[in-house]
Amino acid sequence: MSPRNIRLVVEFDGARFHGWQKQPGLRTVQGVIEDAIAEIFQQRCEVIGAGRTDAGVHALRYVCNFPADTEMDSARIPLALMAVLPEDVVVHGAEDVAPGFHARFDALSRRYRYLVSTVPVALRRGSVFFCKYYLDVARMIEAASFLAGCHDFTSFTPALNEANPECDLREILIEDEGGMICVTVEGNRFLHNMVRIIVGTLVEVGRGKIEPADMVAILSARDRRTAGPTMAPHGLAFVSARYSDIPDLR
Amino acid sequence: MSPRNIRLVVEFDGARFHGWQKQPGLRTVQGVIEDAIAEIFQQRCEVIGAGRTDAGVHALRYVCNFPADTEMDSARIPLALMAVLPEDVVVHGAEDVAPGFHARFDALSRRYRYLVSTVPVALRRGSVFFCKYYLDVARMIEAASFLAGCHDFTSFTPALNEANPECDLREILIEDEGGMICVTVEGNRFLHNMVRIIVGTLVEVGRGKIEPADMVAILSARDRRTAGPTMAPHGLAFVSARYSDIPDLR
């Protein structure tokens, strides 16, 4: 009998992780989840994630899947795994999915949010970036409108010779609630550091250092040096991934 | 010339503090603020807080005041203090107030919130208490209605021989947003541990272990053993204090 294919929805605090992907000798989310599965189900397997996350980046509803040789009711799997997982990883759900489901290949889009506050933060300092400058949010919204849609995002990644720099940025939303600015992006795919550089560029626009309409030239330059800085990882969170059977990303 | 009287609005992450009040050899919020004032203004003084907070309890807009021998523009004081304060304390505002203003004596009421989630939490685990049991929020709201108003809250404090156990609980509000339950209380004063025991009792009601109408008997028993357990400190935050010139506590 072939093993079941279990999909997990996971939240993690990225502060003490070197990102999602397993790396020898480093604490990663994939690593601790695979260890938890090994302990609970007495099996080693690879957990497939919806995408890489950088060191320090959080996730609210990260999606991953793994082949499970167990008869445990899927409703019991979250608590079973959390019994052995560290406190910075939480399993919000587990369910059986089709044998061919693949968390990375089947993701239709991914959603991230970045929190920037122009008011200093104490309690939420682990997930909010404090920007000490005044930010003109209307200018940031205008600049963001130039980034929406299909573009070559080479200027927004440090990766050289990116095989496919085309990304479809399906949504880019900027909300400001009393100085807490939330930038939400959804795209079919993202290049390395792309969200953090998009936000870094929008912050420069908000500060008045770059004009909103400059976004057009920055995109067409295909040159990392034309965009703004890479924002710190702790303000970023992977919100969720969309699949044909998980249409809602909120 | 008598010193100015400066009022601060402060946020702090209580996790690494032994509460507000200075204690020899322990890290307290009052202690680090007094040290920061000493460093910036070259003066030792006592900072008067709106009330004590227990070890591990947070604050969003804590109010305190101190006598300052300085000519610094009050608008510059927050950044000056934050230059030397640790990252878990933030100063949101500073302003000159009347010479007689006293953050504790003049507080008309204090507001706290307690966050209980029936969904596990990773990112917000430092400020949300995870309750693994199903909670019937409608029952909790009904129970809370019996606690609103002026009562002898002896059953809701471990303090023996409390000189004045009468408190006016002016508001007790329970909101549930997708399993994140927020209990907000406002009162003229609170006894030691009172908010955490109120929430602990409401959680017992939500779990079905205490009936909502039992609140009447628990209040009149004037016996700590009749109420529920003291909730962990990390779910609690001092929201703000109301003064004659600060009417809004939101």
Short mmCIF file of C-alpha atoms in Angstrom, two decimals:
data_model
loop_
_atom_site.label_atom_id
_atom_site.label_comp_id
_atom_site.label_asym_id
_atom_site.label_seq_id
_atom_site.Cartn_x
_atom_site.Cartn_y
_atom_site.Cartn_z
CA MET A 1 0.00 0.00 0.00
CA SER A 2 1.39 3.40 -0.88
CA PRO A 3 1.66 5.87 1.98
CA ARG A 4 -0.93 8.58 2.55
CA ASN A 5 -0.10 12.10 1.41
CA ILE A 6 -0.68 14.50 4.31
CA ARG A 7 -0.87 18.26 3.88
CA LEU A 8 -0.04 20.45 6.87
CA VAL A 9 -0.78 24.12 7.50
CA VAL A 10 1.97 25.45 9.72
CA GLU A 11 2.73 28.71 11.52
CA PHE A 12 6.24 29.54 12.62
CA ASP A 13 8.19 32.31 14.26
CA GLY A 14 11.23 32.59 12.00
CA ALA A 15 13.46 34.41 14.49
CA ARG A 16 15.45 31.37 15.55
CA PHE A 17 15.32 29.51 12.22
CA HIS A 18 17.72 29.60 9.29
CA GLY A 19 14.68 29.62 7.03
CA TRP A 20 12.52 26.74 5.81
CA GLN A 21 14.98 24.65 3.89
CA LYS A 22 17.07 21.97 5.57
CA GLN A 23 20.77 22.78 5.85
CA PRO A 24 23.38 20.65 7.58
CA GLY A 25 24.07 21.78 11.11
CA LEU A 26 21.51 24.61 11.05
CA ARG A 27 18.12 24.86 12.72
CA THR A 28 15.50 25.01 9.96
CA VAL A 29 11.72 24.63 9.93
CA GLN A 30 11.83 21.73 7.49
CA GLY A 31 14.40 20.07 9.71
CA VAL A 32 12.40 20.31 12.94
CA ILE A 33 9.19 19.17 11.21
CA GLU A 34 10.95 16.16 9.68
CA ASP A 35 12.39 15.34 13.10
CA ALA A 36 8.91 15.60 14.67
CA ILE A 37 7.47 13.29 11.99
CA ALA A 38 10.29 10.83 12.59
CA GLU A 39 9.58 10.82 16.31
CA ILE A 40 5.79 10.50 16.04
CA PHE A 41 5.50 8.19 13.03
CA GLN A 42 8.83 6.36 13.27
CA GLN A 43 9.67 7.24 9.68
CA ARG A 44 12.14 9.55 7.96
CA CYS A 45 10.74 11.39 4.97
CA GLU A 46 11.16 14.63 3.10
CA VAL A 47 8.60 17.31 3.84
CA ILE A 48 7.81 19.37 0.72
CA GLY A 49 7.23 23.06 1.40
CA ALA A 50 5.34 25.70 -0.59
CA GLY A 51 8.59 27.63 -1.06
CA ARG A 52 11.81 28.67 0.59
CA THR A 53 11.80 31.33 3.25
CA ASP A 54 14.88 33.27 4.29
CA ALA A 55 16.39 33.10 7.76
CA GLY A 56 14.31 35.17 10.17
CA VAL A 57 11.17 35.26 8.01
CA HIS A 58 7.92 34.13 9.66
CA ALA A 59 4.96 32.18 8.31
CA LEU A 60 1.30 32.36 9.27
CA ARG A 61 -0.18 29.54 7.17
CA TYR A 62 2.71 27.85 5.45
CA VAL A 63 1.68 24.77 3.46
CA CYS A 64 3.71 21.58 3.20
CA ASN A 65 3.10 17.88 2.57
CA PHE A 66 4.71 14.56 3.38
CA PRO A 67 4.13 10.85 2.75
CA ALA A 68 2.89 9.21 5.95
CA ASP A 69 2.87 5.54 6.83
CA THR A 70 0.33 5.82 9.59
CA GLU A 71 -3.29 5.13 10.31
CA MET A 72 -3.64 8.08 12.66
CA ASP A 73 -6.80 10.12 12.12
CA SER A 74 -5.64 13.28 10.34
CA ALA A 75 -7.52 15.42 12.89
CA ARG A 76 -5.16 14.11 15.58
CA ILE A 77 -1.95 14.77 13.65
CA PRO A 78 -1.54 18.48 14.59
CA LEU A 79 -1.58 17.82 18.34
CA ALA A 80 0.59 14.72 17.95
CA LEU A 81 3.24 16.70 16.08
CA MET A 82 3.00 19.69 18.41
CA ALA A 83 3.66 17.39 21.34
CA VAL A 84 7.24 17.13 20.08
CA LEU A 85 7.69 20.32 18.02
CA PRO A 86 9.39 23.35 19.58
CA GLU A 87 7.16 26.23 20.67
CA ASP A 88 8.02 28.39 17.65
CA VAL A 89 6.27 26.00 15.25
CA VAL A 90 2.54 25.33 15.38
CA VAL A 91 0.49 22.97 13.18
CA HIS A 92 -2.91 24.50 12.43
CA GLY A 93 -4.24 21.66 10.34
CA ALA A 94 -3.56 18.31 8.70
CA GLU A 95 -5.55 16.52 6.02
CA ASP A 96 -5.23 13.76 3.46
CA VAL A 97 -4.74 15.04 -0.07
CA ALA A 98 -4.47 13.35 -3.47
CA PRO A 99 -1.34 11.16 -3.89
CA GLY A 100 0.09 13.53 -6.48
CA PHE A 101 -0.34 16.74 -4.47
CA HIS A 102 2.93 18.67 -4.24
CA ALA A 103 3.06 21.76 -2.02
CA ARG A 104 5.63 23.51 -4.19
CA PHE A 105 4.68 22.52 -7.75
CA ASP A 106 0.93 22.83 -7.20
CA ALA A 107 0.96 26.26 -5.55
CA LEU A 108 -0.95 28.64 -7.82
CA SER A 109 0.28 31.66 -5.93
CA ARG A 110 1.95 32.70 -2.72
CA ARG A 111 1.09 35.56 -0.45
CA TYR A 112 3.42 37.53 1.82
CA ARG A 113 3.00 40.52 4.08
CA TYR A 114 5.57 42.96 5.38
CA LEU A 115 4.90 45.14 8.43
CA VAL A 116 6.60 48.52 8.71
CA SER A 117 5.73 50.83 11.59
CA THR A 118 6.61 54.50 11.75
CA VAL A 119 5.75 54.32 15.46
CA PRO A 120 8.30 52.46 17.58
CA VAL A 121 7.25 48.98 18.70
CA ALA A 122 8.11 46.97 21.79
CA LEU A 123 5.66 44.07 22.05
CA ARG A 124 5.60 43.31 18.31
CA ARG A 125 9.24 44.17 17.61
CA GLY A 126 9.88 40.58 16.48
CA SER A 127 7.49 40.86 13.53
CA VAL A 128 7.36 44.57 12.72
CA PHE A 129 10.15 46.69 11.23
CA PHE A 130 10.40 50.14 12.83
CA CYS A 131 11.14 52.90 10.31
CA LYS A 132 12.13 56.13 12.01
CA TYR A 133 11.35 58.29 8.97
CA TYR A 134 8.05 59.79 7.95
CA LEU A 135 6.55 57.74 5.10
CA ASP A 136 4.13 59.21 2.59
CA VAL A 137 1.85 56.23 2.10
CA ALA A 138 -0.01 57.75 -0.86
CA ARG A 139 3.28 57.90 -2.76
CA MET A 140 4.02 54.27 -1.84
CA ILE A 141 0.60 53.19 -3.14
CA GLU A 142 1.22 55.02 -6.39
CA ALA A 143 4.64 53.39 -6.80
CA ALA A 144 3.20 49.95 -6.03
CA SER A 145 0.72 50.30 -8.88
CA PHE A 146 3.64 50.25 -11.36
CA LEU A 147 4.85 46.93 -9.96
CA ALA A 148 1.56 45.04 -10.21
CA GLY A 149 1.29 42.57 -13.08
CA CYS A 150 3.81 40.53 -15.09
CA HIS A 151 7.31 41.98 -15.11
CA ASP A 152 10.94 41.03 -15.25
CA PHE A 153 11.94 41.55 -11.60
CA THR A 154 15.71 41.24 -12.07
CA SER A 155 16.21 44.62 -10.36
CA PHE A 156 14.51 43.20 -7.26
CA THR A 157 16.79 40.25 -6.60
CA PRO A 158 20.48 39.84 -5.83
CA ALA A 159 20.44 36.57 -7.82
CA LEU A 160 22.61 36.78 -10.92
CA ASN A 161 21.64 34.90 -14.07
CA GLU A 162 18.15 34.14 -12.79
CA ALA A 163 16.83 31.64 -15.36
CA ASN A 164 13.33 33.07 -15.30
CA PRO A 165 13.02 36.59 -13.88
CA GLU A 166 9.37 36.94 -14.95
CA CYS A 167 6.89 37.06 -12.08
CA ASP A 168 3.19 37.84 -12.08
CA LEU A 169 2.57 40.14 -9.12
CA ARG A 170 -1.18 39.61 -8.93
CA GLU A 171 -1.79 41.88 -6.00
CA ILE A 172 0.15 44.51 -4.15
CA LEU A 173 -1.77 46.19 -1.39
CA ILE A 174 -0.61 48.86 1.05
CA GLU A 175 -2.67 49.57 4.14
CA ASP A 176 -1.88 52.09 6.86
CA GLU A 177 -3.49 51.83 10.25
CA GLY A 178 -2.20 54.49 12.58
CA GLY A 179 1.40 54.26 11.43
CA MET A 180 1.40 50.46 11.06
CA ILE A 181 1.91 49.97 7.34
CA CYS A 182 1.15 46.53 5.95
CA VAL A 183 2.38 45.67 2.46
CA THR A 184 0.71 42.53 1.12
CA VAL A 185 1.84 40.91 -2.11
CA GLU A 186 0.54 37.92 -3.96
CA GLY A 187 2.33 36.44 -6.93
CA ASN A 188 2.66 33.24 -8.89
CA ARG A 189 6.31 33.13 -7.77
CA PHE A 190 8.92 35.37 -6.18
CA LEU A 191 12.65 35.70 -6.79
CA HIS A 192 15.15 35.51 -3.94
CA ASN A 193 14.71 38.51 -1.58
CA MET A 194 12.16 40.01 -3.99
CA VAL A 195 9.50 40.95 -1.43
CA ARG A 196 12.05 42.54 0.91
CA ILE A 197 13.56 44.58 -1.94
CA ILE A 198 10.11 45.65 -3.20
CA VAL A 199 9.30 46.92 0.30
CA GLY A 200 12.72 48.54 0.65
CA THR A 201 12.10 50.39 -2.61
CA LEU A 202 8.61 51.45 -1.56
CA VAL A 203 10.03 52.78 1.73
CA GLU A 204 12.50 54.89 -0.26
CA VAL A 205 9.54 56.24 -2.24
CA GLY A 206 7.68 56.94 1.02
CA ARG A 207 10.72 58.88 2.28
CA GLY A 208 10.86 60.91 -0.92
CA LYS A 209 14.16 59.48 -2.14
CA ILE A 210 12.66 57.79 -5.20
CA GLU A 211 9.71 59.02 -7.28
CA PRO A 212 6.72 56.69 -7.73
CA ALA A 213 7.04 56.80 -11.53
CA ASP A 214 10.70 55.75 -11.24
CA MET A 215 9.42 52.22 -10.78
CA VAL A 216 9.12 51.89 -14.54
CA ALA A 217 12.80 52.69 -15.07
CA ILE A 218 13.86 50.48 -12.15
CA LEU A 219 12.02 47.50 -13.63
CA SER A 220 13.40 48.03 -17.11
CA ALA A 221 16.98 48.60 -15.86
CA ARG A 222 17.19 44.93 -14.83
CA ASP A 223 19.87 46.07 -12.38
CA ARG A 224 19.74 45.39 -8.62
CA ARG A 225 21.53 48.68 -7.91
CA THR A 226 18.60 50.74 -9.16
CA ALA A 227 16.13 49.42 -6.54
CA GLY A 228 16.02 50.19 -2.83
CA PRO A 229 17.64 48.23 0.02
CA THR A 230 16.65 44.76 1.19
CA MET A 231 14.44 45.15 4.26
CA ALA A 232 15.25 43.18 7.42
CA PRO A 233 13.71 39.68 7.43
CA HIS A 234 11.77 39.96 10.69
CA GLY A 235 9.08 42.23 9.18
CA LEU A 236 8.22 39.61 6.57
CA ALA A 237 5.75 36.75 6.90
CA PHE A 238 4.68 34.13 4.39
CA VAL A 239 0.89 34.42 4.69
CA SER A 240 -0.27 31.42 2.69
CA ALA A 241 -0.25 29.64 -0.64
CA ARG A 242 -3.18 29.18 -2.95
CA TYR A 243 -4.03 25.77 -4.45
CA SER A 244 -6.87 24.64 -6.66
CA ASP A 245 -8.62 23.31 -3.55
CA ILE A 246 -7.58 26.18 -1.22
CA PRO A 247 -8.87 29.23 -3.08
CA ASP A 248 -8.81 31.72 -0.22
CA LEU A 249 -5.56 33.15 1.03
CA ARG A 250 -6.75 35.59 3.68
CA MET B 1 12.85 77.16 39.69
CA SER B 2 10.94 73.95 40.33
CA PRO B 3 11.51 71.13 37.82
CA ARG B 4 9.10 70.43 35.01
CA ASN B 5 6.66 67.55 35.41
CA ILE B 6 6.91 65.28 32.36
CA ARG B 7 4.35 62.63 31.53
CA LEU B 8 5.43 59.67 29.41
CA VAL B 9 3.36 57.13 27.51
CA VAL B 10 5.33 53.91 27.41
CA GLU B 11 4.99 50.49 25.78
CA PHE B 12 6.86 47.51 27.12
CA ASP B 13 7.25 43.82 26.51
CA GLY B 14 7.01 42.41 30.03
CA ALA B 15 8.64 39.06 29.29
CA ARG B 16 12.05 39.94 30.70
CA PHE B 17 10.87 42.32 33.43
CA HIS B 18 10.00 41.64 37.03
CA GLY B 19 7.06 43.97 36.61
CA TRP B 20 6.92 47.75 36.78
CA GLN B 21 8.02 48.43 40.33
CA LYS B 22 11.67 48.83 41.24
CA GLN B 23 13.11 45.98 43.28
CA PRO B 24 16.72 45.62 44.38
CA GLY B 25 18.73 43.41 42.03
CA LEU B 26 15.85 42.75 39.64
CA ARG B 27 15.22 44.12 36.16
CA THR B 28 12.08 46.26 36.32
CA VAL B 29 10.52 48.77 33.93
CA GLN B 30 10.63 51.58 36.50
CA GLY B 31 14.28 50.75 37.09
CA VAL B 32 15.35 50.89 33.43
CA ILE B 33 13.38 54.10 32.83
CA GLU B 34 14.93 55.78 35.86
CA ASP B 35 18.36 54.67 34.62
CA ALA B 36 17.63 56.10 31.16
CA ILE B 37 16.52 59.42 32.69
CA ALA B 38 19.68 59.50 34.79
CA GLU B 39 21.81 58.95 31.70
CA ILE B 40 20.06 61.50 29.49
CA PHE B 41 19.27 64.22 32.02
CA GLN B 42 22.06 63.61 34.55
CA GLN B 43 19.56 63.38 37.40
CA ARG B 44 18.22 60.59 39.62
CA CYS B 45 14.50 60.80 40.29
CA GLU B 46 11.55 58.57 41.00
CA VAL B 47 9.28 57.82 38.09
CA ILE B 48 5.65 57.52 39.19
CA GLY B 49 3.67 54.85 37.35
CA ALA B 50 -0.07 54.46 36.82
CA GLY B 51 0.00 51.22 38.77
CA ARG B 52 2.00 48.09 39.47
CA THR B 53 2.21 45.36 36.89
CA ASP B 54 3.21 41.80 37.68
CA ALA B 55 6.30 40.12 36.29
CA GLY B 56 5.73 39.12 32.68
CA VAL B 57 2.77 41.46 32.10
CA HIS B 58 3.02 43.80 29.09
CA ALA B 59 1.86 47.38 28.59
CA LEU B 60 0.70 49.14 25.45
CA ARG B 61 0.26 52.72 26.70
CA TYR B 62 1.46 52.78 30.26
CA VAL B 63 1.46 56.25 31.79
CA CYS B 64 4.10 57.57 34.17
CA ASN B 65 5.55 60.94 35.17
CA PHE B 66 8.78 62.33 36.57
CA PRO B 67 10.26 65.69 37.62
CA ALA B 68 12.76 66.84 35.01
CA ASP B 69 15.50 69.43 35.34
CA THR B 70 15.98 69.97 31.64
CA GLU B 71 15.15 72.44 28.92
CA MET B 72 14.83 69.76 26.26
CA ASP B 73 11.79 70.19 24.01
CA SER B 74 9.30 67.55 25.16
CA ALA B 75 8.87 66.35 21.57
CA ARG B 76 12.52 65.26 21.59
CA ILE B 77 12.35 63.37 24.89
CA PRO B 78 11.00 60.04 23.52
CA LEU B 79 13.86 59.58 21.04
CA ALA B 80 16.41 60.79 23.58
CA LEU B 81 15.26 58.21 26.12
CA MET B 82 14.96 55.44 23.53
CA ALA B 83 18.55 56.05 22.53
CA VAL B 84 19.54 54.49 25.84
CA LEU B 85 16.51 52.33 26.74
CA PRO B 86 16.58 48.58 25.97
CA GLU B 87 14.57 47.40 22.95
CA ASP B 88 11.71 46.03 25.06
CA VAL B 89 10.70 49.52 26.25
CA VAL B 90 9.43 52.18 23.87
CA VAL B 91 8.39 55.77 24.66
CA HIS B 92 5.41 56.78 22.53
CA GLY B 93 5.07 60.29 23.89
CA ALA B 94 6.26 62.89 26.36
CA GLU B 95 4.60 66.13 27.40
CA ASP B 96 4.66 68.72 30.13
CA VAL B 97 1.82 68.39 32.61
CA ALA B 98 0.66 70.41 35.61
CA PRO B 99 3.12 70.39 38.54
CA GLY B 100 0.68 68.42 40.67
CA PHE B 101 -0.05 65.70 38.14
CA HIS B 102 0.49 62.23 39.64
CA ALA B 103 0.22 59.20 37.34
CA ARG B 104 -1.05 56.92 40.10
CA PHE B 105 -3.26 59.18 42.23
CA ASP B 106 -4.82 60.99 39.29
CA ALA B 107 -5.72 57.92 37.24
CA LEU B 108 -9.51 57.81 36.93
CA SER B 109 -9.45 54.27 35.62
CA ARG B 110 -7.16 51.65 34.20
CA ARG B 111 -7.73 49.36 31.27
CA TYR B 112 -6.28 45.90 30.70
CA ARG B 113 -6.73 43.26 28.04
CA TYR B 114 -6.10 39.54 28.20
CA LEU B 115 -5.67 37.46 25.04
CA VAL B 116 -6.66 33.79 25.08
CA SER B 117 -6.52 31.77 21.88
CA THR B 118 -8.14 28.40 21.37
CA VAL B 119 -5.98 28.07 18.26
CA PRO B 120 -2.28 27.45 18.94
CA VAL B 121 0.01 30.43 18.39
CA ALA B 122 3.64 30.64 17.32
CA LEU B 123 4.35 34.23 16.28
CA ARG B 124 2.29 35.84 19.04
CA ARG B 125 3.03 33.24 21.73
CA GLY B 126 4.68 35.91 23.88
CA SER B 127 1.45 37.87 24.31
CA VAL B 128 -1.34 35.31 23.82
CA PHE B 129 -2.27 32.46 26.14
CA PHE B 130 -3.11 29.25 24.28
CA CYS B 131 -6.05 27.38 25.79
CA LYS B 132 -6.34 23.86 24.39
CA TYR B 133 -9.97 23.47 25.45
CA TYR B 134 -13.07 24.53 23.58
CA LEU B 135 -14.46 27.72 25.12
CA ASP B 136 -18.12 28.66 24.91
CA VAL B 137 -17.77 32.42 24.53
CA ALA B 138 -21.49 33.11 24.96
CA ARG B 139 -21.28 31.58 28.45
CA MET B 140 -18.20 33.69 29.22
CA ILE B 141 -20.02 36.86 28.18
CA GLU B 142 -22.98 35.95 30.38
CA ALA B 143 -20.68 35.29 33.35
CA ALA B 144 -18.84 38.57 32.78
CA SER B 145 -22.09 40.51 33.04
CA PHE B 146 -22.35 39.49 36.70
CA LEU B 147 -18.90 40.95 37.43
CA ALA B 148 -19.51 44.38 35.92
CA GLY B 149 -20.10 47.20 38.41
CA CYS B 150 -19.08 47.82 42.02
CA HIS B 151 -18.29 44.67 43.96
CA ASP B 152 -16.14 43.30 46.72
CA PHE B 153 -13.54 41.35 44.67
CA THR B 154 -11.92 39.51 47.60
CA SER B 155 -12.52 36.18 45.83
CA PHE B 156 -10.44 37.46 42.90
CA THR B 157 -7.21 38.21 44.73
CA PRO B 158 -4.73 36.16 46.75
CA ALA B 159 -4.15 39.20 48.97
CA LEU B 160 -5.33 38.59 52.53
CA ASN B 161 -6.77 41.43 54.59
CA GLU B 162 -7.10 43.71 51.60
CA ALA B 163 -7.93 47.09 53.17
CA ASN B 164 -10.38 48.02 50.43
CA PRO B 165 -11.64 45.13 48.30
CA GLU B 166 -14.25 47.28 46.54
CA CYS B 167 -13.60 47.89 42.87
CA ASP B 168 -15.78 49.45 40.23
CA LEU B 169 -15.46 47.28 37.11
CA ARG B 170 -16.77 49.82 34.64
CA GLU B 171 -16.45 47.67 31.58
CA ILE B 172 -15.85 44.03 30.87
CA LEU B 173 -15.90 43.15 27.22
CA ILE B 174 -15.30 39.79 25.57
CA GLU B 175 -14.62 39.63 21.85
CA ASP B 176 -13.93 36.51 19.80
CA GLU B 177 -12.27 36.77 16.43
CA GLY B 178 -11.68 33.36 14.93
CA GLY B 179 -10.65 31.75 18.20
CA MET B 180 -8.66 34.73 19.46
CA ILE B 181 -10.59 35.80 22.54
CA CYS B 182 -9.87 39.25 23.91
CA VAL B 183 -11.09 40.10 27.41
CA THR B 184 -10.93 43.84 28.07
CA VAL B 185 -11.60 45.26 31.52
CA GLU B 186 -11.70 48.81 32.75
CA GLY B 187 -11.95 49.68 36.40
CA ASN B 188 -11.22 52.46 38.84
CA ARG B 189 -8.72 50.10 40.49
CA PHE B 190 -7.73 46.43 40.51
CA LEU B 191 -6.61 44.17 43.32
CA HIS B 192 -3.44 42.10 43.04
CA ASN B 193 -3.83 39.44 40.28
CA MET B 194 -7.50 40.41 39.89
CA VAL B 195 -7.58 40.56 36.09
CA ARG B 196 -5.77 37.25 35.71
CA ILE B 197 -8.15 35.55 38.17
CA ILE B 198 -11.22 37.07 36.50
CA VAL B 199 -10.04 35.67 33.16
CA GLY B 200 -9.16 32.32 34.76
CA THR B 201 -12.68 32.13 36.15
CA LEU B 202 -14.25 33.08 32.81
CA VAL B 203 -12.18 30.37 31.10
CA GLU B 204 -13.57 27.83 33.58
CA VAL B 205 -17.05 29.06 32.65
CA GLY B 206 -16.20 28.74 28.95
CA ARG B 207 -15.06 25.17 29.54
CA GLY B 208 -18.29 24.35 31.34
CA LYS B 209 -16.72 23.84 34.76
CA ILE B 210 -18.46 26.82 36.37
CA GLU B 211 -21.94 28.14 35.55
CA PRO B 212 -22.27 31.81 34.52
CA ALA B 213 -24.71 32.50 37.37
CA ASP B 214 -22.18 31.10 39.86
CA MET B 215 -20.40 34.45 39.60
CA VAL B 216 -22.86 35.86 42.14
CA ALA B 217 -21.95 33.22 44.72
CA ILE B 218 -18.23 33.51 43.98
CA LEU B 219 -18.34 37.27 44.58
CA SER B 220 -20.30 36.97 47.79
CA ALA B 221 -18.13 34.13 49.14
CA ARG B 222 -15.20 36.54 49.51
CA ASP B 223 -12.98 33.46 49.29
CA ARG B 224 -10.17 33.05 46.74
CA ARG B 225 -10.78 29.31 46.57
CA THR B 226 -14.19 29.76 44.95
CA ALA B 227 -12.84 31.52 41.83
CA GLY B 228 -10.86 30.03 38.94
CA PRO B 229 -7.09 29.84 38.55
CA THR B 230 -4.74 32.78 37.99
CA MET B 231 -3.97 32.96 34.27
CA ALA B 232 -0.34 33.16 33.12
CA PRO B 233 1.01 36.75 33.02
CA HIS B 234 2.08 36.81 29.36
CA GLY B 235 -1.50 37.03 28.03
CA LEU B 236 -2.09 40.24 30.00
CA ALA B 237 -1.36 43.78 28.90
CA PHE B 238 -2.01 47.09 30.63
CA VAL B 239 -3.75 49.02 27.83
CA SER B 240 -3.86 52.51 29.29
CA ALA B 241 -5.01 54.73 32.09
CA ARG B 242 -7.65 57.42 31.89
CA TYR B 243 -7.04 60.92 33.29
CA SER B 244 -9.17 64.05 33.26
CA ASP B 245 -7.16 65.26 30.27
CA ILE B 246 -6.80 61.84 28.56
CA PRO B 247 -10.41 60.75 28.21
CA ASP B 248 -9.91 58.07 25.55
CA LEU B 249 -8.42 54.74 26.46
CA ARG B 250 -8.60 52.90 23.13
#
